[in-house]
Coordinates of C-alpha atoms in Angstrom, one line a residue:
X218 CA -123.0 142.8 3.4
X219 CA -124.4 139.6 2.9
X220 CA -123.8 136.3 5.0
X221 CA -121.5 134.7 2.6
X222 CA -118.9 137.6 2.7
X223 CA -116.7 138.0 5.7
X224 CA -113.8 140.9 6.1
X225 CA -110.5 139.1 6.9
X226 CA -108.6 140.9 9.8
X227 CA -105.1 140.2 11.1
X228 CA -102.7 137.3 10.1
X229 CA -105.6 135.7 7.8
X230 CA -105.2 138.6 5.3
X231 CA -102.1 137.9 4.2
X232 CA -100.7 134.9 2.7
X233 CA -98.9 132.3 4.7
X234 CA -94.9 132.1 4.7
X235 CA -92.5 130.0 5.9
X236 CA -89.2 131.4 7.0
X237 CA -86.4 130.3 5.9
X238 CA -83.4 129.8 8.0
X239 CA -79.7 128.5 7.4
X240 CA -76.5 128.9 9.3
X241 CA -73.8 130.1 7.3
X242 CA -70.6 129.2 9.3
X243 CA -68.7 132.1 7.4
X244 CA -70.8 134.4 8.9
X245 CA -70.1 133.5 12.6
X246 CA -68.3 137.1 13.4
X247 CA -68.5 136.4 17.1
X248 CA -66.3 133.3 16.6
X249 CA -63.9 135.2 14.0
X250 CA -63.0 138.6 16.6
X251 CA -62.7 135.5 19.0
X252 CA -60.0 133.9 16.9
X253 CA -58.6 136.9 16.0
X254 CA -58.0 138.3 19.3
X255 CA -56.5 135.5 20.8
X256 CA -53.6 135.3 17.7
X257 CA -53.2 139.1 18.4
X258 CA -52.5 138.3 22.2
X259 CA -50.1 135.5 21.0
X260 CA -48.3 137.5 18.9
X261 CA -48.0 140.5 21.9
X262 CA -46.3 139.9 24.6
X263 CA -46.9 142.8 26.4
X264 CA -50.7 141.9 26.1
X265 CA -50.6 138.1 26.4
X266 CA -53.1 138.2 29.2
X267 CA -57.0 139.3 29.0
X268 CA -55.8 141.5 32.1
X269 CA -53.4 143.4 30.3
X270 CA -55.9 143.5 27.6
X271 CA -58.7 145.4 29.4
X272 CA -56.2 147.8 31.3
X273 CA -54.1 148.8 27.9
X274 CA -57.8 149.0 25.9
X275 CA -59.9 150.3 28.9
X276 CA -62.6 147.7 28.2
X277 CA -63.6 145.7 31.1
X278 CA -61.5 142.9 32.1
X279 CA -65.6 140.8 32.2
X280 CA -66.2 142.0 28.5
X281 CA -62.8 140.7 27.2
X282 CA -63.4 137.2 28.7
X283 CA -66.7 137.6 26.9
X284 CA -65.4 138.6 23.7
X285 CA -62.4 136.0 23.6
X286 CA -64.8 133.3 24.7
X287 CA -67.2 134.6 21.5
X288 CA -70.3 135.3 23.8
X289 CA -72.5 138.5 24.0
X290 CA -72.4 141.8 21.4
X291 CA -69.3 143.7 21.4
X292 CA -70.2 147.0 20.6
X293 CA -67.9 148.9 17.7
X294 CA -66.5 151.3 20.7
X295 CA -65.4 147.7 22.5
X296 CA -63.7 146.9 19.2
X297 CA -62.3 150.2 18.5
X298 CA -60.7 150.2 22.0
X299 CA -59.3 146.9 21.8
X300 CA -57.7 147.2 18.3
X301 CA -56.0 150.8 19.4
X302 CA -54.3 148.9 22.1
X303 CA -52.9 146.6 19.7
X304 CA -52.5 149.5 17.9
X305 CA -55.0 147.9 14.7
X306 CA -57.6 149.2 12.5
X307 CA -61.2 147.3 14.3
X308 CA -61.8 146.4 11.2
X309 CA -58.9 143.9 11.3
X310 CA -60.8 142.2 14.4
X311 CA -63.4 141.2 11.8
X312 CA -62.1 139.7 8.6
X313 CA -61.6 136.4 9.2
X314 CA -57.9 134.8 8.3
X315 CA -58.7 132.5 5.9
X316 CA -60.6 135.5 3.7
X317 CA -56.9 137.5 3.8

């Protein structure tokens, strides 16, 4: 090898990229089972309450808060839990209103 060539390890071998990254307000899911849940306990009675919630679904009453408050991952058991209490489909939790 002579002293003009150099092997190229690590990030230098490959060409330089810039991310790109844009919010996409649509795709706010948290925020959409957040609406969603809270028009669901509005239009229940018997579940008006994040108590009554988390006894009727089983989920914690911490992870309702959480979920109503659109903070943290709800896992698809959470959601399946939660629309069978309501007696819903989970994927009802996650289309937002305004695409129905």
């Amino acid at each position: 090898m002579d002293s003009d060539t150099k092997p190229i390890y690590g990030w230098m071998q490959y060409p330089h990229m810039d991310l790109f990254s844009q919010h996409n307000p649509i795709m706010d899911i948290h925020n959409v089972i957040a609406a969603n849940l809270s028009a669901w306990m509005e239009e229940s009675p018997s579940l008006c309450t994040m108590k009554k919630v988390a006894v009727k679904s089983g989920v914690g009453f911490g992870t309702i808060q959480r979920i109503k408050n659109g903070e943290g991952n709800v896992t698809a058991k959470n959601l399946a839990l939660i629309a069978a209490a309501f007696g819903r489909h989970p994927a009802e939790l996650m289309i937002s209103p305004e695409a129905m």
